Coordinates of C-alpha atoms in Angstrom, one line a residue:
X1 CA -31.2 80.6 38.8
X2 CA -29.9 84.1 38.8
X3 CA -27.6 85.4 41.8
X4 CA -29.2 87.4 44.6
X5 CA -27.1 90.7 45.3
X6 CA -27.2 90.9 48.3
X7 CA -27.8 94.5 49.0
X8 CA -29.2 97.0 51.5
X9 CA -32.7 96.8 50.1
X10 CA -32.6 92.5 49.8
X11 CA -31.4 92.6 53.9
X12 CA -34.8 94.7 54.7
X13 CA -36.8 92.4 53.0
X14 CA -35.7 89.3 54.0
X15 CA -35.7 90.2 57.7
X16 CA -39.8 91.5 56.8
X17 CA -39.7 88.4 54.9
X18 CA -38.8 86.2 58.1
X19 CA -41.2 87.2 60.2
X20 CA -44.1 87.2 57.9
X21 CA -45.0 82.6 57.9
X22 CA -43.6 80.7 60.4
X23 CA -40.2 78.6 58.5
X24 CA -38.9 75.6 58.6
X25 CA -35.5 76.0 59.2
X26 CA -34.2 78.8 60.8
X27 CA -30.1 79.1 61.3
X28 CA -28.1 81.2 63.7
X29 CA -25.5 82.3 63.3
X30 CA -23.4 83.3 59.3
X31 CA -19.5 81.8 60.1
X32 CA -19.3 78.4 57.1
X33 CA -21.3 76.2 58.9
X34 CA -24.4 78.6 59.4
X35 CA -23.9 79.7 55.4
X36 CA -23.5 76.0 54.4
X37 CA -26.6 75.0 57.0
X38 CA -28.9 77.8 55.1
X39 CA -27.2 76.4 50.9
X40 CA -28.4 72.5 52.3
X41 CA -32.3 73.0 53.7
X42 CA -32.5 75.6 50.8
X43 CA -32.2 73.2 48.2
X44 CA -33.7 70.4 49.6
X45 CA -36.8 72.7 49.6
X46 CA -37.4 74.1 52.9
X47 CA -38.2 77.6 53.5
X48 CA -34.9 79.2 55.6
X49 CA -34.0 81.8 57.0
X50 CA -30.0 82.8 58.0
X51 CA -28.7 85.4 60.5
X52 CA -25.9 86.9 61.4
X53 CA -24.9 89.0 64.9
X54 CA -22.1 90.8 62.8
X55 CA -21.0 90.7 59.3
X56 CA -20.8 87.1 57.7
X57 CA -18.0 85.4 58.2
X58 CA -16.6 87.4 61.2
X59 CA -15.8 85.5 63.0
X60 CA -13.2 82.5 62.9
X61 CA -14.8 81.4 59.5
X62 CA -12.5 84.5 58.2
X63 CA -9.2 84.3 60.3
X64 CA -7.5 80.3 59.2
X65 CA -4.8 79.5 57.9
X66 CA -6.7 79.4 54.2
X67 CA -5.9 76.2 53.7
X68 CA -8.9 73.9 52.3
X69 CA -6.7 70.5 52.8
X70 CA -6.8 66.7 54.4
X71 CA -5.1 67.5 57.9
X72 CA -1.5 66.2 57.2
X73 CA -0.8 66.3 60.7
X74 CA -4.0 64.6 62.3
X75 CA -3.2 60.6 60.7
X76 CA -0.2 61.3 63.5
X77 CA -3.7 60.8 65.7
X78 CA -5.3 58.2 64.2
X79 CA -7.8 60.3 62.7
X80 CA -8.0 58.7 59.6
X81 CA -11.9 59.1 59.3
X82 CA -11.2 63.0 59.8
X83 CA -8.7 63.2 56.8
X84 CA -10.2 60.7 54.5
X85 CA -13.6 63.6 54.8
X86 CA -11.6 66.5 54.5
X87 CA -9.7 65.2 51.5
X88 CA -13.0 64.0 49.4
X89 CA -14.6 67.7 50.3
X90 CA -10.9 69.5 49.8
X91 CA -11.6 67.4 45.9
X92 CA -15.6 68.9 45.7
X93 CA -14.3 72.0 45.8
X94 CA -11.5 72.1 43.5
X95 CA -14.0 70.4 40.9
X96 CA -16.9 71.1 41.0
X97 CA -18.5 73.1 43.8
X98 CA -16.1 76.4 43.9
X99 CA -12.7 75.9 41.2
X100 CA -12.9 79.7 41.3
X101 CA -11.8 80.5 45.1
X102 CA -10.1 76.9 46.0
X103 CA -6.9 75.7 44.2
X104 CA -3.6 73.9 44.2
X105 CA -0.5 74.8 46.9
X106 CA 2.4 72.7 46.7
X107 CA 4.2 72.7 50.7
X108 CA 7.0 71.7 51.3
X109 CA 8.3 69.6 54.5
X110 CA 11.5 69.6 55.1
X111 CA 13.1 66.1 56.8
X112 CA 15.9 67.1 59.1
X113 CA 17.1 63.5 60.3
X114 CA 18.7 60.0 58.5
X115 CA 17.1 57.1 58.5
X116 CA 14.5 56.8 60.0
X117 CA 11.4 60.0 59.1
X118 CA 12.2 60.0 54.9
X119 CA 10.1 56.4 55.5
X120 CA 8.2 57.6 58.5
X121 CA 6.5 60.9 56.6
X122 CA 7.3 59.0 52.6
X123 CA 4.2 56.3 54.3
X124 CA 1.7 59.1 55.9
X125 CA 1.8 61.0 52.6
X126 CA 1.2 58.2 50.2
X127 CA -1.9 57.8 52.4
X128 CA -2.6 60.8 52.1
X129 CA -2.5 60.1 48.7
X130 CA -4.3 57.3 48.1
X131 CA -7.0 58.2 50.5
X132 CA -7.6 61.6 48.4
X133 CA -7.8 59.0 45.7
X134 CA -10.5 56.7 47.2
X135 CA -13.0 59.3 47.7
X136 CA -13.2 59.5 44.4
X137 CA -12.3 63.6 44.2
X138 CA -8.5 64.1 44.1
X139 CA -7.9 64.9 40.2
X140 CA -5.9 67.6 39.6
X141 CA -3.3 67.7 42.7
X142 CA 0.2 65.8 41.9
X143 CA 0.8 63.3 44.3
X144 CA 4.1 64.1 46.4
X145 CA 7.5 62.8 45.9
X146 CA 11.0 62.6 47.8
X147 CA 13.4 65.8 47.5
X148 CA 17.4 65.0 47.3
X149 CA 18.9 68.4 50.0
X150 CA 19.9 70.2 46.8
X151 CA 16.6 70.0 45.1
X152 CA 14.7 70.8 48.3
X153 CA 17.2 74.0 47.9
X154 CA 16.5 75.4 44.0
X155 CA 12.8 75.5 44.4
X156 CA 13.5 76.9 49.0
X157 CA 17.2 78.9 48.3
X158 CA 15.8 80.9 51.4
X159 CA 16.5 78.0 54.0
X160 CA 19.9 77.1 55.7
X161 CA 21.4 74.3 54.3
X162 CA 21.9 72.9 58.1
X163 CA 17.5 73.4 57.7
X164 CA 17.0 69.8 56.3
X165 CA 18.9 67.0 54.8
X166 CA 16.6 66.4 51.8
X167 CA 12.9 66.4 52.3
X168 CA 8.9 65.7 50.9
X169 CA 6.9 68.2 48.3
X170 CA 2.9 67.8 48.4
X171 CA 0.1 69.7 47.0
X172 CA -3.1 70.8 49.4
X173 CA -5.9 73.8 48.5
X174 CA -6.3 77.2 49.6
X175 CA -8.8 79.5 49.5
X176 CA -9.5 82.8 50.3
X177 CA -12.2 81.9 53.4
X178 CA -14.9 85.3 54.2
X179 CA -14.9 85.4 49.4
X180 CA -15.8 82.3 50.1
X181 CA -17.7 81.5 53.3
X182 CA -20.4 85.1 51.4
X183 CA -20.3 82.9 47.7
X184 CA -22.2 80.7 50.8
X185 CA -24.6 82.6 51.9
X186 CA -25.0 84.6 48.4
X187 CA -26.2 81.1 46.2
X188 CA -28.3 80.0 49.7
X189 CA -30.1 83.9 48.9
X190 CA -30.2 83.1 45.3
X191 CA -31.8 79.6 46.1
X192 CA -34.5 81.2 47.8
X193 CA -33.1 81.6 51.5
X194 CA -33.7 84.5 53.5
X195 CA -30.6 85.8 54.7
X196 CA -29.0 89.3 57.6
X197 CA -26.4 89.6 58.7
X198 CA -26.1 92.2 61.6
X199 CA -29.2 90.2 63.3
X200 CA -29.0 89.8 66.5
X201 CA -30.6 86.7 68.4
X202 CA -32.1 88.5 72.1
X203 CA -33.6 85.0 72.9
X204 CA -35.0 81.9 71.4
X205 CA -39.1 82.1 71.1
X206 CA -40.2 78.9 73.3
X207 CA -43.8 77.0 73.8
X208 CA -43.6 74.7 77.0
X209 CA -40.1 72.5 76.1
X210 CA -39.8 73.3 72.2
X211 CA -37.9 76.0 71.0
X212 CA -40.5 78.0 68.2
X213 CA -37.7 80.7 66.5
X214 CA -35.5 83.5 67.9
X215 CA -36.5 86.8 68.6
X216 CA -33.8 88.8 66.4
X217 CA -32.6 92.8 66.7
X218 CA -32.0 94.3 63.1
X219 CA -28.9 96.1 64.5
X220 CA -28.8 98.0 61.6
X221 CA -32.5 100.5 63.1
X222 CA -33.1 98.9 66.1
X223 CA -36.1 97.1 66.0
X224 CA -37.4 93.8 67.2
X225 CA -39.0 90.8 64.6
X226 CA -40.1 88.0 66.1
X227 CA -39.3 84.6 63.7
X228 CA -41.2 81.5 63.5
X229 CA -39.1 78.3 62.9
X230 CA -40.8 75.0 63.0
X231 CA -36.5 73.6 63.8
X232 CA -33.7 76.3 64.8
X233 CA -30.3 75.6 64.3
X234 CA -27.2 76.8 66.0
X235 CA -24.0 77.2 64.3
X236 CA -22.9 79.9 66.8
X237 CA -19.1 78.3 66.6
X238 CA -17.1 80.2 69.8
X239 CA -20.3 81.6 70.9
X240 CA -21.9 78.4 71.1
X241 CA -22.4 78.1 75.2
X242 CA -23.5 81.4 75.2
X243 CA -26.2 81.1 72.1
X244 CA -27.2 77.3 73.8
X245 CA -28.1 78.8 77.3
X246 CA -30.2 82.0 75.8
X247 CA -32.4 78.7 75.9
X248 CA -32.4 77.7 79.2
X249 CA -30.0 74.3 79.0
X250 CA -27.0 73.5 79.8
X251 CA -25.9 71.8 76.2
X252 CA -24.9 68.8 75.1
X253 CA -21.7 70.2 75.5
X254 CA -19.6 72.3 75.8
X255 CA -17.3 74.3 73.4
X256 CA -12.5 75.2 74.1
X257 CA -11.6 78.3 72.8
X258 CA -8.3 78.4 71.1
X259 CA -6.2 81.2 69.2
X260 CA -4.4 81.4 66.6
X261 CA -2.2 84.5 65.3
X262 CA -0.6 84.7 61.2
X263 CA 0.5 87.1 59.8
X264 CA 1.9 88.5 56.5
X265 CA 5.1 89.2 55.1
X266 CA 5.5 91.1 51.7
X267 CA 6.2 87.5 48.8
X268 CA 10.5 89.7 47.9
X269 CA 11.2 89.2 52.2
X270 CA 12.1 85.2 51.9
X271 CA 13.4 83.0 48.9
X272 CA 10.5 80.5 48.5
X273 CA 9.1 79.3 45.4
X274 CA 6.8 76.5 47.4
X275 CA 5.1 76.8 50.4
X276 CA 6.6 75.3 53.8
X277 CA 5.9 73.5 57.2
X278 CA 7.8 72.7 59.9
X279 CA 7.5 70.8 63.1
X280 CA 6.6 72.8 66.2
X281 CA 7.3 71.3 69.5
X282 CA 2.9 71.9 69.6
X283 CA 1.2 71.4 66.5
X284 CA 3.2 72.6 62.9
X285 CA 3.4 76.2 61.5
X286 CA 2.8 77.2 58.0
X287 CA 4.6 79.1 55.2
X288 CA 1.5 79.3 52.7
X289 CA 1.9 81.7 49.6
X290 CA -0.4 84.5 49.2
X291 CA -0.3 86.6 46.1
X292 CA 2.4 88.7 46.7
X293 CA 2.4 88.1 50.1
X294 CA 3.5 85.2 52.7
X295 CA 1.7 84.1 55.2
X296 CA 3.1 82.9 58.1
X297 CA 1.0 81.1 61.6
X298 CA -0.1 79.8 63.6
X299 CA -0.1 79.4 67.4
X300 CA -2.4 77.2 69.3
X301 CA -2.9 78.5 73.1
X302 CA -6.3 78.9 75.2
X303 CA -8.2 81.8 75.1
X304 CA -10.5 82.8 77.3
X305 CA -11.2 86.5 76.6
X306 CA -13.1 88.5 74.0
X307 CA -14.5 86.7 71.2
X308 CA -15.2 89.5 69.0
X309 CA -11.4 90.4 68.3
X310 CA -9.0 88.2 70.0
X311 CA -5.7 90.3 70.4
X312 CA -1.4 88.7 69.1
X313 CA 0.5 89.3 71.8
X314 CA 4.3 90.4 71.0
X315 CA 4.8 87.3 72.6
X316 CA 2.4 85.4 70.1
X317 CA 4.5 87.7 67.1
X318 CA 7.9 86.8 68.7
X319 CA 6.8 82.7 68.4
X320 CA 6.5 82.7 65.1
X321 CA 8.9 84.4 63.8
X322 CA 11.7 82.2 66.7
X323 CA 10.5 79.3 64.2
X324 CA 10.5 80.5 61.1
X325 CA 13.5 81.8 61.1
X326 CA 15.2 79.4 62.4
X327 CA 15.2 77.7 59.1
X328 CA 15.1 81.2 56.9
X329 CA 18.4 82.5 55.7
X330 CA 17.8 85.9 56.0
X331 CA 15.9 85.8 59.2
X332 CA 12.0 88.2 59.1
X333 CA 11.9 90.9 61.6
X334 CA 8.8 92.8 63.3
X335 CA 9.7 94.9 60.7
X336 CA 9.0 93.0 57.5
X337 CA 5.1 92.1 59.1
X338 CA 1.8 94.0 57.3
X339 CA -0.7 92.3 58.9
X340 CA -1.3 89.8 62.4
X341 CA -4.7 88.8 62.3
X342 CA -6.4 86.1 64.9
X343 CA -9.0 83.9 65.1
X344 CA -10.4 81.6 67.5
X345 CA -10.4 77.2 67.2
X346 CA -14.3 75.8 68.1
X347 CA -13.0 73.1 69.6
X348 CA -15.3 70.2 71.2
X349 CA -14.2 70.3 75.2
X350 CA -12.7 67.1 76.3
X351 CA -10.0 65.3 78.6
X352 CA -6.7 66.4 76.0
X353 CA -4.3 67.7 78.2
X354 CA -4.7 71.1 75.1
X355 CA -6.3 72.3 72.2
X356 CA -3.9 71.0 69.7
X357 CA -5.1 66.9 70.8
X358 CA -7.9 67.7 71.1
X359 CA -10.8 66.7 67.7
X360 CA -11.9 68.0 65.5
X361 CA -14.4 66.5 64.0
X362 CA -17.6 68.0 64.9
X363 CA -20.3 67.1 66.7
X364 CA -24.8 67.2 66.2
X365 CA -26.9 67.8 69.0
X366 CA -30.7 68.6 69.9
X367 CA -30.2 69.8 73.2
X368 CA -34.3 70.6 73.4
X369 CA -37.3 70.1 70.9
X370 CA -36.7 72.0 67.8
X371 CA -33.5 72.9 67.9
X372 CA -29.9 71.5 66.7
X373 CA -26.1 72.2 67.8
X374 CA -23.6 71.9 66.0
X375 CA -20.2 72.7 66.5
X376 CA -16.3 71.8 66.1
X377 CA -15.5 70.2 62.8
X378 CA -12.7 72.5 61.3
X379 CA -13.4 74.4 57.9
X380 CA -12.5 72.2 55.1
X381 CA -15.5 69.9 56.2
X382 CA -18.0 72.7 56.2
X383 CA -20.3 70.8 53.3
X384 CA -20.1 67.3 55.3
X385 CA -20.7 68.7 58.9
X386 CA -23.8 71.3 57.2
X387 CA -25.3 68.1 55.5
X388 CA -24.7 66.6 59.0
X389 CA -27.3 69.3 60.6
X390 CA -29.9 69.9 59.1
X391 CA -30.0 65.2 58.6
X392 CA -30.4 66.1 62.3
X393 CA -33.0 69.4 62.0
X394 CA -35.4 67.1 59.5
X395 CA -35.7 64.6 61.5
X396 CA -37.7 67.2 64.7
X397 CA -40.2 68.8 61.3
X398 CA -43.1 67.1 60.7
X399 CA -42.7 66.6 57.4
X400 CA -42.5 63.5 55.2
X401 CA -40.4 63.1 52.6
X402 CA -37.3 66.0 52.2
X403 CA -35.3 65.4 49.9
X404 CA -31.1 64.3 50.7
X405 CA -28.4 67.0 50.7
X406 CA -27.6 67.5 47.0
X407 CA -25.0 70.6 47.5
X408 CA -22.0 68.4 46.7
X409 CA -23.4 68.6 43.0
X410 CA -24.2 71.8 43.9
X411 CA -21.9 74.9 42.3
X412 CA -21.6 78.0 44.1
X413 CA -21.9 81.3 42.6
X414 CA -19.4 82.2 40.3
X415 CA -18.1 78.8 39.7
X416 CA -20.3 77.9 36.0
X417 CA -18.0 79.5 33.7
X418 CA -15.2 79.8 35.7
X419 CA -12.5 77.3 33.1
X420 CA -13.6 78.6 30.0
X421 CA -14.0 82.6 30.7
X422 CA -9.7 81.4 32.5
X423 CA -9.5 79.9 29.2
X424 CA -10.1 83.5 27.5
X425 CA -8.8 85.3 29.8
X426 CA -6.5 87.8 27.7
X427 CA -8.8 88.2 25.3
X428 CA -11.5 89.3 28.1
X429 CA -8.2 92.1 28.9
X430 CA -9.0 93.4 25.9
X431 CA -12.5 93.5 25.2
X432 CA -13.4 95.6 27.9
X433 CA -9.1 97.8 28.2
X434 CA -8.5 96.0 31.1
X435 CA -5.0 94.6 32.2
X436 CA -4.3 90.2 32.0
X437 CA -3.7 90.5 35.4
X438 CA -6.2 92.1 36.7
X439 CA -8.6 90.3 34.6
X440 CA -7.0 87.5 36.7
X441 CA -7.6 88.8 40.1
X442 CA -11.5 89.6 39.9
X443 CA -12.2 86.4 38.3
X444 CA -9.6 84.3 41.2
X445 CA -12.6 85.9 43.8
X446 CA -15.7 86.6 41.8
X447 CA -15.7 83.8 38.6
X448 CA -18.2 83.9 35.9
X449 CA -19.3 87.3 38.0
X450 CA -17.1 89.2 36.6
X451 CA -19.5 90.4 34.1
X452 CA -21.3 92.9 37.6
X453 CA -17.8 94.2 38.4
X454 CA -16.5 95.0 34.3
X455 CA -20.2 96.4 33.4
X456 CA -19.5 98.9 36.2
X457 CA -16.4 100.3 35.5
X458 CA -18.1 100.5 31.8
X459 CA -20.4 102.8 33.4
X460 CA -17.5 104.7 35.9
X461 CA -13.6 104.1 34.0
X462 CA -12.5 105.5 37.3
X463 CA -14.0 102.5 39.4
X464 CA -11.0 100.4 37.4
X465 CA -8.0 102.5 40.1
X466 CA -6.5 101.1 42.6
X467 CA -8.0 101.5 46.5
X468 CA -5.1 103.4 47.5
X469 CA -2.6 101.9 49.8
X470 CA -4.2 99.2 48.4
X471 CA -3.5 98.5 44.9
X472 CA -4.7 95.0 44.7
X473 CA -7.6 96.1 44.8
X474 CA -9.8 97.4 42.8
X475 CA -12.1 100.8 43.8
X476 CA -15.8 98.9 41.4
X477 CA -14.5 96.2 44.7
X478 CA -15.0 98.1 47.4
X479 CA -18.3 99.1 45.7
X480 CA -19.8 95.9 44.9
X481 CA -18.7 94.9 47.9
X482 CA -21.7 97.5 49.6
X483 CA -23.7 96.6 46.2
X484 CA -24.0 92.9 46.2
X485 CA -22.3 90.7 49.4
X486 CA -23.7 93.2 52.2
X487 CA -21.2 94.7 53.4
X488 CA -22.4 97.2 55.6
X489 CA -19.8 98.7 57.2
X490 CA -16.2 100.1 56.2
X491 CA -14.0 97.1 57.8
X492 CA -16.5 94.8 55.9
X493 CA -14.7 95.6 52.3
X494 CA -11.3 96.4 53.4
X495 CA -10.7 92.8 56.9
X496 CA -13.1 90.2 54.8
X497 CA -14.4 91.5 50.8
X498 CA -10.7 92.5 49.8
X499 CA -7.5 91.7 53.2
X500 CA -6.5 94.8 52.6
X501 CA -6.5 94.8 56.6
X502 CA -3.4 92.4 56.9
X503 CA -2.3 92.3 53.3
X504 CA -0.9 95.6 53.9
X505 CA 1.3 97.3 55.6
X506 CA -1.1 100.5 56.8
X507 CA -3.3 97.4 57.4
X508 CA -6.1 99.3 55.6
X509 CA -5.9 103.1 56.7
X510 CA -4.9 104.8 53.6
X511 CA -7.6 102.2 52.2
X512 CA -9.8 103.4 54.1
X513 CA -11.2 107.5 53.2
X514 CA -11.9 106.3 49.7
X515 CA -13.6 103.2 50.7
X516 CA -15.5 104.4 53.0
X517 CA -16.8 107.4 50.3
X518 CA -17.2 104.5 47.1
X519 CA -19.2 102.5 49.6
X520 CA -21.1 105.5 51.3
X521 CA -22.5 105.7 47.3
X522 CA -24.7 103.1 47.5
X523 CA -25.3 102.9 51.0
X524 CA -26.5 106.8 51.4
X525 CA -23.9 107.8 53.2
X526 CA -23.2 110.8 54.8
X527 CA -20.2 112.9 55.5
X528 CA -21.0 112.6 58.9
X529 CA -20.9 108.2 58.6
X530 CA -18.1 108.6 56.5
X531 CA -16.0 110.4 58.5
X532 CA -17.0 108.2 61.8
X533 CA -16.5 104.6 59.6
X534 CA -13.0 106.3 59.2
X535 CA -12.7 107.3 62.5
X536 CA -13.5 103.5 63.9
X537 CA -11.9 101.9 61.6
X538 CA -8.7 103.7 62.5
X539 CA -8.9 103.5 66.2
X540 CA -10.3 99.6 65.6
X541 CA -6.1 99.3 63.8
X542 CA -4.6 101.7 66.1
X543 CA -5.8 99.4 69.2
X544 CA -4.5 96.3 67.2
X545 CA -1.4 97.5 67.3
X546 CA -1.0 98.4 70.4
X547 CA -2.4 94.9 71.5
X548 CA 0.4 93.9 70.1
X549 CA 3.0 95.5 72.0
X550 CA 1.5 93.8 74.8
X551 CA 3.5 90.7 76.7
X552 CA 0.6 88.0 78.0
X553 CA -3.9 87.9 77.3
X554 CA -5.0 90.0 79.2
X555 CA -3.6 93.4 78.4
X556 CA -3.4 92.9 74.8
X557 CA -7.6 91.7 75.4
X558 CA -7.6 94.8 77.6
X559 CA -5.9 97.6 74.9
X560 CA -8.1 95.8 72.0
X561 CA -11.4 96.7 73.9
X562 CA -10.5 100.3 73.7
X563 CA -12.0 100.3 70.2
X564 CA -15.9 100.2 69.5
X565 CA -16.2 97.0 66.9
X566 CA -18.2 97.3 63.8
X567 CA -16.8 93.7 63.5

């Protein structure tokens, strides 16, 4: 299989191709579950289309806690099936599906209560480890171990001595969610799926009660097309209620939206050699190692305002600061914060009194003939969610002998050969004239596709230079984002193809002019286009900062909506 480039030309061909014949499956929504559905369907031999109104992973799937985890806290809620399923999927991703994008991360769980807490937490982690083993995919992650207070402070000297009497150490998985989602999309395209971002469903096509496709608008040109399909999969996350309404159906279920806020600080601001998980009065708080940064989150509050780019408030940020500072020797301040991002969790509505208690399991339904809707779930289980959803769609196809899902055995683009290349990284650095740290960075983002970028650098050595103000990323990555990864706006590169948006104090503003010019060289932008993209990005960042000065959601949302959202 040859890796398909998600170029502007490919996108145009895909939209034209969707309108030329009836598809077996049309997937609406380009988050991780929609991407997974497209990959699952096309690898069963079904003709498949995927459309996304904004950018790949521009909603929840780029704004998670970046963890591929079993969900340790769900054991307390007796959701053993969800935890077991999550651990099985975590193992598949680490070992087979995406070893270049998913890697182990270590956590410390501080203990505060004598006598009862250590056996209580320890028994939960024994169950957690055991479920991982019985899943058959747990190789590569060490089992948990108990630490004394002295032992814990050796790996976490930045913690107050009074913050713990001991600790338990365990492992989970970590992922760059936006990059992973885009790679799932690109893998689906490489197997033959027709995929297009910036393509919005205006309405569903009907024949009597049957949904037979969708009217799709190309947001880059304004052109509309009828895309006919035997089954339409609605995988629109927090927009599920809105998109179900287009089909004139009440919907089998409703999605409750919960807001989760995260921020990053430089790695040297907290003296830890491990991640940290803390109990809060509502849920848990993570301090997660993230390259040269710490990622701290999350909150869990209701959100009923703008879904496209939800806003953090000063109240949200102070909540996180208060909780993390309660255990740190050197407290963090607002001045330490580099970036802030906000994600919305699509929870299937129930009777729980708070969103923290709603189930993270997923639901699949067929509210009208010809349409399947999937909602809920958690990032880690996206592949199984997609499998279940496509199974439901297959039942509605007038076809016999459609194969079962094969995605548990399909590596994503860049996975094949990654481990061998990692072992050869010093030789690669010497052969291509880059520092070994740059090779490691590229391998952990592109895997065996690294040679596509290295060849671009060989033709233009200036692309090996870092982006201004975002020196973790090379200039070639902005070019490659536009030429191979479907980036059509500056925000796509700075927020999702790279993570300059929340990893730099300028939030990507310093890198914006250079990144826009590099993208423009691929996408044919004029100087006016470049200036417009930079101005829109700068305005969005300024609006984010204004919102984060507000104390309540309504004021923050109003401040955020001042900016044009190219999202």
